[in-house]
Amino acid sequence: MQMEQSISSYHEIIRELSEIESKLDMNIDTTLWISDPHGAGERFVSILKGRFGLVWRTAYEALPKTFSNEKLEHIDRIIKKEKYIESEDFSMERQDVIAALVNIIRYKVQCVQDFDQIRGNFNRDVKPLIENLILNFPVPNIVYENDIIADKVISSLAKIVKQVILGQLIVLGDVFDRGDEPDKILRILMQKDLKPFVKFVWGNHDILWMGAAAGNKSLIAEALRISVRYDNLDFLKRLGIDISRLRDFAEKLYPGKITGNFKAKLEISKKMEKTLAMIQFKLEEQTIKKYPQLGMESRLNLEKLAEMFKTGQTSGLTDTHFPTLILDDPLRLTEEEEEIINDLAHQFTKSKQIRRLMEYLFREGKLYHINNYIMNIHALVPSTEDGRFDELYGKKGKELLDHIELTVKDIGENYLAGREQEPFQLAMMFYLWCGPKSPLFGKDAMKTFERYFYKDKDTHKEKTLYWGKNIQKPEFINRLMDEFNVERVVFGHTPVDVKKGEKIATPDGRAINIDGGFSEAYLSRGHALIQTPYSLYAIILPSSEEIIDLHRKKEPTRLTFEMIDTFPEPKKVRDTYIGKELMRRRDYLLAELKKYKGFSDIEAEDLY
């Protein structure tokens, strides 16, 4: 009996060793990065469908170098449209198109497991033909001679190319706010066929909504204020949030035209925006006073505002109509404000629609993610002016980020289990949203109050702290690489305007900012980053206006590439962090295998 168990283990070791060696020699998966979509659902979908730039680059790597740019662009169009295309200016024989598509699939499908995963999605009409083509088995001439069958094969192969072309999608946060379809983006990421390939890194706007869902009332007021500011009322309706009581209260407070720097387009949205802003500011300042360890006393504005009214020094204000401001107790909510926020908080924390989105973020999201020796983070690692890691909660660097992630995960588990939250942890979610040492923010303050109510625009400026300057310094980058055992860092959060000459990557390519102002509220452009076995490059996406103009002119979408690095030999799994783990496991199994020396001599005689 003991020998039978040992022999079984012997076979298991050989099987696992075979799988490990096969995996180590495979090319790394192709990875696509997207950052800061900010609710721009349609643009997000277009990127995933079109695989902006990825199709062309993969075809370039997979096909013979004799393929001209003209042929590559034609294959790119066929794959994107998933059908054979003929045009007056250029076309390819169907047989050549089929051969090219098969070569691309073979380049991406590197093992039996990969092939088995895609086999289930083959078009049943031509499944035997597709299998034989990919496996390099003979196929009948009718595949090439009959245009109807050839077109069916081409369409099927193009779909398979789209399926296998992307191995991993990394989203660097900020799905929420600005645009009106963050729920659409998250539903796409949660889809059964895509979810296993997605790595989600939290942004500060995601943390805002996560903290709100967990019960932080100031964050609830803020999340709703931003939604009405951008007139995303249909989005709130989809989440099951009834704002009718808020609307009625806002109408009662501000029966005439609204005053102040409120940016919503709809007048009722402006009124709700101002109502929520005052509730938000009161609740925030209550938190700041309750927890002085947050170090945010500079954000106590309401007492200063009340003093201005008491002394009559209001000439510097954009707005002097504050019906809910209690001059002798400016941080106190009025009775009606209390009722409104309690009603909204109940709806927010009990909404099944919000819960479904938040479950994905809390369970699947991370503060940072390391892949192929690349650190992926939304914004930054807190640092000091002299290029050292800054301290928060008595921790810094990797220890700080790991501590914050565990705390957010704990808040998430309490929320999902319906347990009461620890008050300071909820206060920490507020700090992560807008605190100066938050790894998700990186500015001295969020000046929403000043932008609304102060005429002096100098008071509106938010001072960016030290990350941007530090990542230009080799000594800081070296410190960061050593701290996290990585070779590069990829981040978003601060839009890069390439039209003004700003660079996506540092000169050495070790720090890469891929926030290109995705939504219309920013630059309406966006960047994507792609790593293939042979290269690492950024794509500058066209703006919405540029896409419309190209469609009007019936011209293909032109993408701008920024090559960051190329690899003389394809990067293999053995070159990655996962590869190093696999090699450690392989060495252990090889040592174990030595214990079974001699078993192979008796296999045939005793076991079969």
Coordinates of C-alpha atoms in Angstrom, one line a residue:
M1 CA 0.0 0.0 0.0
Q2 CA 2.8 2.4 0.9
M3 CA 4.5 1.6 -2.4
E4 CA 1.3 2.3 -4.3
Q5 CA 1.1 5.8 -2.7
S6 CA 4.7 6.5 -3.4
I7 CA 4.4 5.5 -7.0
S8 CA 1.3 7.7 -7.3
S9 CA 3.3 10.6 -5.9
Y10 CA 6.1 9.8 -8.3
H11 CA 3.8 10.1 -11.3
E12 CA 2.4 13.4 -9.9
I13 CA 5.9 14.9 -9.6
I14 CA 6.7 14.0 -13.2
R15 CA 3.5 15.4 -14.4
E16 CA 4.0 18.7 -12.5
L17 CA 7.6 19.0 -13.6
S18 CA 6.5 18.6 -17.2
E19 CA 4.0 21.3 -16.8
I20 CA 6.4 23.7 -15.1
E21 CA 9.1 23.2 -17.8
S22 CA 6.6 23.8 -20.5
K23 CA 5.3 26.9 -18.8
L24 CA 8.8 28.4 -18.2
D25 CA 9.6 28.2 -21.9
M26 CA 6.4 29.9 -23.0
N27 CA 6.4 33.6 -24.1
I28 CA 4.9 36.0 -21.6
D29 CA 1.2 36.9 -22.1
T30 CA 0.5 40.1 -23.9
T31 CA -0.7 42.7 -21.3
L32 CA -2.8 45.8 -22.0
W33 CA -3.0 48.7 -19.4
I34 CA -5.9 51.2 -19.2
S35 CA -6.1 53.9 -16.6
D36 CA -8.6 56.5 -15.4
P37 CA -11.6 55.7 -17.6
H38 CA -13.8 57.9 -15.4
G39 CA -17.2 56.6 -16.5
A40 CA -16.5 56.9 -20.2
G41 CA -18.2 53.6 -21.0
E42 CA -18.4 53.8 -24.8
R43 CA -14.7 54.7 -25.2
F44 CA -13.8 51.9 -22.8
V45 CA -15.8 49.4 -24.9
S46 CA -14.2 50.7 -28.1
I47 CA -10.7 50.1 -26.7
L48 CA -11.5 46.5 -25.7
K49 CA -13.3 45.7 -29.0
G50 CA -10.7 47.4 -31.2
R51 CA -7.7 46.3 -29.1
F52 CA -6.2 49.7 -30.1
G53 CA -2.8 49.1 -31.7
L54 CA -2.5 45.6 -30.2
V55 CA -3.8 43.8 -33.3
W56 CA -1.4 45.5 -35.7
R57 CA 1.6 45.0 -33.4
T58 CA 0.8 41.3 -32.8
A59 CA 0.5 40.8 -36.6
Y60 CA 3.8 42.6 -37.0
E61 CA 5.5 40.2 -34.6
A62 CA 3.8 37.0 -35.8
L63 CA 4.1 37.4 -39.5
P64 CA 7.1 37.3 -41.8
K65 CA 9.1 40.5 -42.0
T66 CA 8.4 40.5 -45.8
F67 CA 4.8 41.6 -44.9
S68 CA 4.5 45.2 -46.0
N69 CA 2.8 47.9 -43.8
E70 CA 0.0 47.9 -46.3
K71 CA -0.6 44.2 -45.8
L72 CA -0.4 44.5 -42.0
E73 CA -3.0 47.3 -42.0
H74 CA -5.3 45.2 -44.2
I75 CA -5.0 42.2 -41.9
D76 CA -5.6 44.6 -39.0
R77 CA -8.9 45.8 -40.6
I78 CA -10.0 42.3 -41.3
I79 CA -9.5 41.2 -37.7
K80 CA -11.3 44.2 -36.3
K81 CA -14.3 43.8 -38.6
E82 CA -14.2 40.0 -38.3
K83 CA -14.8 39.5 -42.1
Y84 CA -13.0 39.4 -45.4
I85 CA -12.6 42.8 -47.0
E86 CA -11.9 43.8 -50.6
S87 CA -11.3 47.4 -51.6
E88 CA -10.5 49.1 -54.8
D89 CA -7.1 50.3 -53.6
F90 CA -5.9 47.1 -52.0
S91 CA -6.9 43.5 -51.3
M92 CA -5.3 40.1 -50.4
E93 CA -6.2 36.7 -51.7
R94 CA -8.4 34.7 -49.3
Q95 CA -5.8 32.0 -49.0
D96 CA -3.1 34.5 -48.0
V97 CA -5.5 36.0 -45.4
I98 CA -6.3 32.6 -43.9
A99 CA -2.5 31.7 -43.7
A100 CA -1.8 35.1 -42.0
L101 CA -4.6 34.6 -39.4
V102 CA -3.5 31.1 -38.7
N103 CA 0.1 32.2 -38.1
I104 CA -1.0 34.9 -35.7
I105 CA -3.1 32.3 -33.7
R106 CA -0.2 29.8 -33.6
Y107 CA 2.1 32.6 -32.4
K108 CA -0.3 33.3 -29.4
V109 CA -1.4 29.7 -28.7
Q110 CA 1.6 28.1 -27.2
C111 CA 0.4 24.9 -25.5
V112 CA -2.3 22.3 -25.5
Q113 CA -4.1 24.0 -22.6
D114 CA -4.3 27.2 -24.6
F115 CA -5.7 25.4 -27.6
D116 CA -8.3 23.6 -25.5
Q117 CA -9.5 26.9 -24.0
I118 CA -10.3 28.4 -27.4
R119 CA -11.5 25.2 -29.0
G120 CA -14.9 25.4 -27.3
N121 CA -15.6 28.8 -29.1
F122 CA -14.9 27.5 -32.6
N123 CA -17.8 28.1 -35.1
R124 CA -19.5 24.7 -35.4
D125 CA -20.0 25.1 -39.2
V126 CA -16.3 25.1 -39.8
K127 CA -14.9 23.6 -36.6
P128 CA -13.0 20.6 -38.2
L129 CA -11.4 23.0 -40.7
I130 CA -10.4 25.5 -38.1
E131 CA -8.8 22.8 -35.9
N132 CA -6.9 21.3 -38.8
L133 CA -5.6 24.7 -39.9
I134 CA -4.3 25.7 -36.5
L135 CA -2.8 22.2 -35.8
N136 CA -1.2 22.3 -39.3
F137 CA -3.1 19.2 -40.5
P138 CA -4.2 18.9 -44.1
V139 CA -7.4 20.7 -45.1
P140 CA -9.5 20.2 -48.3
N141 CA -9.0 22.6 -51.2
I142 CA -12.6 23.8 -50.8
V143 CA -11.4 25.9 -47.9
Y144 CA -9.6 28.2 -50.4
E145 CA -11.7 27.6 -53.6
N146 CA -15.2 28.3 -52.3
D147 CA -15.5 32.0 -51.4
I148 CA -18.5 31.4 -49.1
I149 CA -16.6 28.8 -47.0
A150 CA -13.4 30.8 -47.1
D151 CA -15.2 33.9 -45.8
K152 CA -16.7 31.8 -43.0
V153 CA -13.3 30.5 -42.1
I154 CA -11.8 34.0 -42.2
S155 CA -14.5 35.4 -39.9
S156 CA -14.0 32.5 -37.4
L157 CA -10.2 32.9 -37.4
A158 CA -10.5 36.7 -36.9
K159 CA -12.7 36.1 -33.8
I160 CA -10.2 33.6 -32.5
V161 CA -7.4 36.2 -33.0
K162 CA -9.3 38.7 -30.9
Q163 CA -9.8 36.1 -28.2
V164 CA -6.2 35.0 -27.9
I165 CA -4.5 38.3 -28.6
L166 CA -4.8 39.6 -25.0
G167 CA -3.5 37.7 -22.1
Q168 CA -4.0 40.2 -19.3
L169 CA -5.8 43.5 -18.8
I170 CA -4.6 45.8 -16.0
V171 CA -7.0 48.6 -15.0
L172 CA -5.2 51.3 -12.9
G173 CA -8.4 52.6 -11.2
D174 CA -10.7 55.6 -11.3
V175 CA -13.6 53.9 -13.0
F176 CA -16.0 56.3 -11.2
D177 CA -17.0 60.0 -11.5
R178 CA -17.2 62.4 -14.5
G179 CA -18.8 60.1 -17.1
D180 CA -22.1 58.4 -16.5
E181 CA -21.3 54.7 -17.2
P182 CA -18.9 53.5 -14.5
D183 CA -21.4 50.6 -13.8
K184 CA -21.1 49.6 -17.5
I185 CA -17.3 49.5 -17.3
L186 CA -17.4 47.3 -14.1
R187 CA -20.0 45.0 -15.6
I188 CA -17.7 44.4 -18.5
L189 CA -14.7 43.7 -16.2
M190 CA -16.9 41.3 -14.2
Q191 CA -18.0 39.3 -17.2
K192 CA -17.2 35.6 -16.9
D193 CA -15.0 35.4 -20.0
L194 CA -13.0 38.5 -19.1
K195 CA -12.8 38.5 -15.3
P196 CA -10.0 35.9 -15.0
F197 CA -7.7 38.1 -17.1
V198 CA -8.3 41.4 -15.3
K199 CA -6.2 42.9 -12.5
F200 CA -7.9 45.9 -11.0
V201 CA -5.9 48.5 -9.0
W202 CA -8.0 51.0 -6.9
G203 CA -8.0 54.7 -7.7
N204 CA -9.0 57.4 -5.3
H205 CA -12.4 57.8 -7.0
D206 CA -13.0 54.1 -6.6
I207 CA -12.0 54.4 -2.9
L208 CA -14.5 57.3 -2.6
W209 CA -17.4 55.1 -3.7
M210 CA -16.1 52.1 -1.7
G211 CA -15.9 54.2 1.5
A212 CA -19.4 55.6 0.8
A213 CA -20.9 52.2 0.3
A214 CA -19.2 51.1 3.6
G215 CA -21.1 53.9 5.4
N216 CA -18.9 57.1 5.5
K217 CA -21.6 59.8 5.2
S218 CA -19.2 62.6 4.0
L219 CA -18.1 60.3 1.2
I220 CA -21.8 59.5 0.4
A221 CA -22.5 63.2 0.1
E222 CA -19.4 63.7 -2.1
A223 CA -20.1 60.7 -4.4
L224 CA -23.6 62.0 -5.0
R225 CA -22.4 65.6 -5.3
I226 CA -20.0 64.7 -8.1
S227 CA -22.8 62.7 -9.8
V228 CA -25.2 65.6 -9.9
R229 CA -22.4 68.0 -10.8
Y230 CA -22.0 66.0 -14.0
D231 CA -25.7 65.6 -14.4
N232 CA -25.4 61.8 -14.1
L233 CA -29.0 61.4 -12.8
D234 CA -29.8 58.4 -14.9
F235 CA -26.7 56.6 -13.4
L236 CA -28.1 57.2 -9.9
K237 CA -31.5 55.9 -11.0
R238 CA -29.8 52.7 -12.3
L239 CA -28.2 52.3 -8.9
G240 CA -31.6 52.5 -7.2
I241 CA -30.9 55.8 -5.5
D242 CA -34.1 57.9 -5.1
I243 CA -33.1 61.6 -4.9
S244 CA -36.6 63.0 -4.8
R245 CA -36.3 64.1 -1.2
L246 CA -33.0 65.7 -1.9
R247 CA -34.4 67.4 -5.0
D248 CA -37.4 68.8 -3.0
F249 CA -35.1 70.1 -0.2
A250 CA -32.8 71.7 -2.7
E251 CA -35.7 73.5 -4.4
K252 CA -36.9 74.8 -1.1
L253 CA -33.4 76.0 -0.1
Y254 CA -32.7 77.7 -3.4
P255 CA -36.0 78.7 -5.1
G256 CA -34.4 81.1 -7.5
K257 CA -31.3 80.9 -9.7
I258 CA -28.4 79.3 -8.0
T259 CA -25.3 81.4 -7.1
G260 CA -21.7 80.3 -6.8
N261 CA -19.3 78.4 -9.0
F262 CA -21.5 75.3 -9.5
K263 CA -20.9 73.6 -12.8
A264 CA -23.8 71.3 -13.4
K265 CA -25.7 72.1 -16.6
L266 CA -29.2 71.5 -15.3
E267 CA -30.4 74.1 -12.8
I268 CA -31.9 71.4 -10.5
S269 CA -28.5 69.6 -10.5
K270 CA -26.8 72.8 -9.5
K271 CA -29.2 73.2 -6.5
M272 CA -28.6 69.6 -5.4
E273 CA -24.9 70.1 -6.0
K274 CA -24.8 73.1 -3.6
T275 CA -27.0 71.3 -1.0
L276 CA -24.8 68.2 -1.0
A277 CA -21.6 70.3 -0.9
M278 CA -22.6 72.0 2.3
I279 CA -23.6 68.6 3.9
Q280 CA -20.2 67.2 2.7
F281 CA -18.1 70.0 4.1
K282 CA -19.8 69.9 7.5
L283 CA -19.3 66.1 7.8
E284 CA -15.7 66.2 6.5
E285 CA -14.8 68.9 9.1
Q286 CA -16.5 67.0 11.8
T287 CA -14.2 64.0 10.9
I288 CA -11.1 66.2 10.8
K289 CA -11.9 67.6 14.3
K290 CA -12.7 64.2 15.7
Y291 CA -9.4 62.6 14.4
P292 CA -6.6 65.2 14.7
Q293 CA -4.2 62.4 13.9
L294 CA -5.3 62.8 10.2
G295 CA -3.4 66.1 10.2
M296 CA -5.9 67.8 8.0
E297 CA -6.7 70.9 10.1
S298 CA -5.9 73.2 7.1
R299 CA -9.2 72.0 5.6
L300 CA -11.3 73.5 8.3
N301 CA -13.0 76.2 6.2
L302 CA -16.6 76.6 7.6
E303 CA -15.6 78.4 10.8
K304 CA -13.6 80.9 8.7
L305 CA -16.7 81.3 6.4
A306 CA -18.9 81.9 9.4
E307 CA -16.5 84.5 10.7
M308 CA -16.6 86.3 7.4
F309 CA -20.3 86.7 7.7
K310 CA -20.1 87.8 11.4
T311 CA -17.6 90.5 10.5
G312 CA -19.2 91.4 7.1
Q313 CA -16.0 90.6 5.2
T314 CA -17.7 88.7 2.3
S315 CA -16.3 90.6 -0.7
G316 CA -14.0 87.8 -1.6
L317 CA -16.8 85.2 -1.8
T318 CA -18.5 84.1 -5.0
D319 CA -21.6 83.3 -3.1
T320 CA -23.2 84.8 0.0
H321 CA -26.4 82.7 0.2
F322 CA -25.9 79.9 2.8
P323 CA -29.3 79.2 4.3
T324 CA -28.0 76.0 6.1
L325 CA -24.9 77.6 7.7
I326 CA -25.3 78.1 11.4
L327 CA -23.0 80.9 12.3
D328 CA -22.4 80.0 15.9
D329 CA -22.0 76.3 15.1
P330 CA -21.0 76.1 11.4
L331 CA -20.2 72.3 11.4
R332 CA -23.6 71.3 12.7
L333 CA -26.1 69.9 10.2
T334 CA -29.6 71.4 10.3
E335 CA -32.4 69.0 11.2
E336 CA -33.5 68.7 7.5
E337 CA -29.9 68.1 6.3
E338 CA -29.6 65.3 8.9
E339 CA -32.8 63.7 7.6
I340 CA -31.6 64.0 4.0
I341 CA -28.2 62.5 4.5
N342 CA -29.6 59.7 6.7
D343 CA -32.1 58.8 4.0
L344 CA -29.3 58.8 1.3
A345 CA -27.0 56.8 3.5
H346 CA -29.6 54.2 4.1
Q347 CA -30.2 53.9 0.4
F348 CA -26.5 53.9 -0.5
T349 CA -25.5 51.2 1.9
K350 CA -28.4 49.0 1.2
S351 CA -28.5 49.3 -2.6
K352 CA -28.1 45.8 -4.2
Q353 CA -26.8 47.4 -7.4
I354 CA -24.1 49.3 -5.6
R355 CA -23.3 46.2 -3.5
R356 CA -22.7 44.1 -6.7
L357 CA -20.2 46.7 -8.0
M358 CA -18.5 47.2 -4.6
E359 CA -18.2 43.4 -4.1
Y360 CA -16.0 43.3 -7.2
L361 CA -13.9 46.2 -6.1
F362 CA -13.4 45.0 -2.6
R363 CA -12.8 41.4 -3.5
E364 CA -10.9 41.7 -6.7
G365 CA -9.2 45.1 -6.4
K366 CA -5.8 45.8 -4.9
L367 CA -3.8 48.9 -3.9
Y368 CA -1.0 47.8 -6.2
H369 CA -0.2 44.8 -8.4
I370 CA 3.2 43.4 -9.5
N371 CA 3.3 41.7 -12.9
N372 CA 6.5 40.7 -14.9
Y373 CA 8.6 42.8 -12.5
I374 CA 6.4 45.8 -13.2
M375 CA 4.7 47.6 -10.3
N376 CA 1.3 48.8 -11.1
I377 CA -0.3 51.5 -8.9
H378 CA -2.9 54.2 -9.5
A379 CA -1.0 57.2 -8.3
L380 CA 2.2 57.0 -6.2
V381 CA 4.2 55.8 -3.3
P382 CA 4.2 58.6 -0.7
S383 CA 7.6 60.3 -0.6
T384 CA 9.3 63.3 0.9
E385 CA 10.9 66.3 -0.9
D386 CA 14.3 64.8 -0.5
G387 CA 13.3 61.6 -2.2
R388 CA 12.7 59.3 0.8
F389 CA 9.6 57.3 1.5
D390 CA 7.1 59.3 3.6
E391 CA 5.6 57.9 6.7
L392 CA 1.9 57.4 7.5
Y393 CA 0.4 55.4 10.4
G394 CA 4.0 54.7 11.5
K395 CA 4.7 52.9 8.2
K396 CA 6.2 53.7 4.9
G397 CA 7.1 52.2 1.5
K398 CA 5.8 48.6 0.9
E399 CA 4.9 48.1 4.5
L400 CA 2.5 51.2 4.3
L401 CA 0.9 50.0 1.1
D402 CA 0.4 46.5 2.4
H403 CA -1.1 47.9 5.6
I404 CA -3.6 50.1 3.7
E405 CA -4.7 47.3 1.4
L406 CA -5.4 45.0 4.4
T407 CA -7.4 47.7 6.1
V408 CA -9.5 48.4 3.0
K409 CA -10.1 44.6 2.5
D410 CA -11.2 44.5 6.2
I411 CA -13.6 47.3 5.6
G412 CA -14.9 45.5 2.5
E413 CA -15.5 42.2 4.4
N414 CA -17.4 44.1 7.1
Y415 CA -19.6 45.8 4.5
L416 CA -20.3 42.6 2.6
A417 CA -21.1 40.7 5.8
G418 CA -23.3 43.5 7.1
R419 CA -21.1 44.1 10.2
E420 CA -20.6 47.4 11.9
Q421 CA -17.6 49.4 10.8
E422 CA -14.8 50.7 13.0
P423 CA -15.2 54.5 12.9
F424 CA -11.5 55.3 12.4
Q425 CA -11.3 52.9 9.5
L426 CA -14.1 54.8 7.8
A427 CA -12.3 58.0 8.5
M428 CA -9.2 56.5 6.9
M429 CA -11.2 56.0 3.7
F430 CA -11.9 59.7 3.7
Y431 CA -8.1 60.3 4.1
L432 CA -7.3 57.9 1.3
W433 CA -9.6 59.8 -1.0
C434 CA -8.0 63.3 -0.4
G435 CA -5.3 63.2 2.3
P436 CA -1.9 64.6 1.4
K437 CA 0.0 61.4 2.2
S438 CA -2.5 59.1 0.6
P439 CA -0.9 56.8 -2.0
L440 CA -4.0 57.5 -4.1
F441 CA -4.0 61.4 -4.1
G442 CA -0.6 63.1 -3.8
K443 CA -1.6 66.8 -3.4
D444 CA -1.5 69.1 -0.4
A445 CA -5.3 69.4 -0.4
M446 CA -8.4 69.0 -2.4
K447 CA -9.6 72.6 -2.9
T448 CA -13.3 72.0 -3.7
F449 CA -14.4 74.4 -1.1
E450 CA -12.2 77.2 -2.4
R451 CA -13.2 76.6 -6.1
Y452 CA -16.8 76.9 -5.1
F453 CA -16.7 79.9 -2.9
Y454 CA -13.5 82.0 -3.2
K455 CA -13.0 84.6 -6.0
D456 CA -9.2 84.5 -5.6
K457 CA -8.1 81.8 -8.1
D458 CA -4.7 81.5 -6.3
T459 CA -6.6 79.8 -3.5
H460 CA -8.0 77.2 -6.0
K461 CA -4.5 75.8 -6.8
E462 CA -3.8 72.3 -5.5
K463 CA -0.1 71.8 -4.9
T464 CA 1.2 68.6 -6.3
L465 CA 3.6 66.9 -3.9
Y466 CA 6.9 65.1 -4.6
W467 CA 6.2 62.0 -6.6
G468 CA 6.3 63.6 -10.1
K469 CA 9.8 65.2 -9.4
N470 CA 11.1 62.2 -7.5
I471 CA 10.5 59.7 -10.3
Q472 CA 12.8 61.7 -12.5
K473 CA 15.6 61.1 -10.1
P474 CA 17.6 57.9 -10.6
E475 CA 18.4 57.5 -6.9
F476 CA 14.6 57.6 -6.0
I477 CA 13.7 55.1 -8.8
N478 CA 16.5 52.8 -7.6
R479 CA 15.1 53.0 -4.1
L480 CA 11.6 52.2 -5.4
M481 CA 12.7 49.3 -7.5
D482 CA 14.6 47.8 -4.6
E483 CA 11.7 48.3 -2.1
F484 CA 9.2 46.4 -4.3
N485 CA 11.7 44.1 -6.2
V486 CA 10.6 45.4 -9.6
E487 CA 12.2 46.9 -12.8
R488 CA 9.5 49.5 -13.7
V489 CA 6.5 51.3 -12.3
V490 CA 3.3 52.1 -14.2
F491 CA 0.8 54.6 -12.8
G492 CA -2.0 56.9 -13.8
H493 CA -4.0 59.6 -11.8
T494 CA -2.4 62.7 -13.3
P495 CA -3.2 63.3 -17.0
V496 CA -0.3 63.6 -19.4
D497 CA -1.0 66.0 -22.3
V498 CA 1.2 64.7 -25.1
K499 CA -0.1 67.5 -27.4
K500 CA 1.9 69.9 -25.1
G501 CA 5.0 67.8 -25.3
E502 CA 4.6 66.0 -22.0
K503 CA 6.1 62.5 -22.0
I504 CA 4.5 59.3 -21.0
A505 CA 7.7 57.6 -19.8
T506 CA 10.9 58.8 -18.2
P507 CA 14.0 58.8 -20.4
D508 CA 15.1 55.4 -19.0
G509 CA 11.6 53.9 -19.4
R510 CA 11.4 52.9 -15.7
A511 CA 8.5 55.1 -14.8
I512 CA 5.4 55.3 -17.1
N513 CA 2.3 57.5 -16.7
I514 CA -0.6 56.2 -18.8
D515 CA -3.3 58.6 -17.7
G516 CA -4.1 60.5 -20.8
G517 CA -7.3 62.2 -19.7
F518 CA -9.7 59.5 -20.8
S519 CA -13.0 61.2 -20.2
E520 CA -14.5 64.3 -21.8
A521 CA -14.1 66.2 -18.5
Y522 CA -10.3 65.9 -19.0
L523 CA -8.5 65.6 -22.4
S524 CA -11.0 63.2 -24.0
R525 CA -8.0 61.2 -25.2
G526 CA -6.4 58.6 -23.0
H527 CA -3.4 56.3 -23.3
A528 CA -2.9 52.6 -23.3
L529 CA 0.2 50.6 -22.6
I530 CA 1.0 47.3 -24.1
Q531 CA 3.7 44.7 -23.4
T532 CA 4.2 41.8 -25.8
P533 CA 7.1 39.3 -25.6
Y534 CA 9.1 41.5 -27.9
S535 CA 8.3 45.1 -26.9
L536 CA 6.8 47.6 -24.4
Y537 CA 5.0 50.5 -26.0
A538 CA 2.4 53.2 -25.3
I539 CA -0.5 54.2 -27.6
I540 CA -1.9 57.7 -27.6
L541 CA -5.6 57.3 -28.2
P542 CA -7.4 59.7 -30.5
S543 CA -9.8 62.2 -28.9
S544 CA -13.5 61.8 -29.4
E545 CA -13.5 64.7 -31.9
E546 CA -10.6 63.2 -33.9
I547 CA -12.5 59.8 -34.2
I548 CA -15.7 61.6 -35.4
D549 CA -13.7 63.5 -37.9
L550 CA -12.0 60.4 -39.3
H551 CA -15.3 58.6 -39.5
R552 CA -16.7 61.6 -41.4
K553 CA -13.8 61.5 -43.8
K554 CA -14.1 57.7 -44.0
E555 CA -10.5 57.3 -43.0
P556 CA -9.1 54.6 -40.7
T557 CA -8.3 55.6 -37.1
R558 CA -4.6 56.6 -36.9
L559 CA -2.8 55.8 -33.6
T560 CA 0.3 57.4 -32.3
F561 CA 2.9 55.0 -30.8
E562 CA 5.6 55.7 -28.3
M563 CA 8.1 52.8 -28.1
I564 CA 9.5 52.4 -24.6
D565 CA 11.5 49.2 -24.9
T566 CA 12.2 46.4 -27.2
F567 CA 13.6 42.9 -26.4
P568 CA 16.2 41.2 -28.7
E569 CA 14.8 37.8 -27.6
P570 CA 11.2 37.2 -26.6
K571 CA 10.5 37.5 -22.9
K572 CA 9.7 34.1 -21.4
V573 CA 7.8 33.2 -18.3
R574 CA 11.1 32.2 -16.8
D575 CA 12.1 35.9 -16.9
T576 CA 9.2 37.0 -14.7
Y577 CA 8.5 36.9 -11.0
I578 CA 6.1 34.0 -11.5
G579 CA 8.8 32.2 -13.4
K580 CA 11.2 32.5 -10.5
E581 CA 8.5 31.0 -8.2
L582 CA 8.0 28.2 -10.7
M583 CA 11.7 27.5 -10.8
R584 CA 11.9 27.3 -7.0
R585 CA 9.0 24.8 -7.2
R586 CA 10.8 22.9 -9.9
D587 CA 14.0 22.6 -7.9
Y588 CA 12.0 21.3 -4.9
L589 CA 10.3 18.7 -7.1
L590 CA 13.6 17.6 -8.6
A591 CA 15.0 17.0 -5.1
E592 CA 11.9 15.0 -4.2
L593 CA 12.2 12.9 -7.4
K594 CA 15.6 11.7 -6.4
K595 CA 13.9 9.8 -3.5
Y596 CA 12.1 7.7 -6.0
K597 CA 15.2 6.4 -7.9
G598 CA 14.5 2.9 -9.1
F599 CA 10.7 3.1 -9.2
S600 CA 10.9 3.6 -13.0
D601 CA 12.5 0.2 -13.4
I602 CA 9.5 -1.6 -12.0
E603 CA 6.7 0.5 -13.6
A604 CA 5.9 -1.6 -16.6
E605 CA 6.2 -4.9 -14.7
D606 CA 4.3 -4.1 -11.5
L607 CA 1.9 -1.3 -12.5
Y608 CA 0.8 -1.9 -16.1

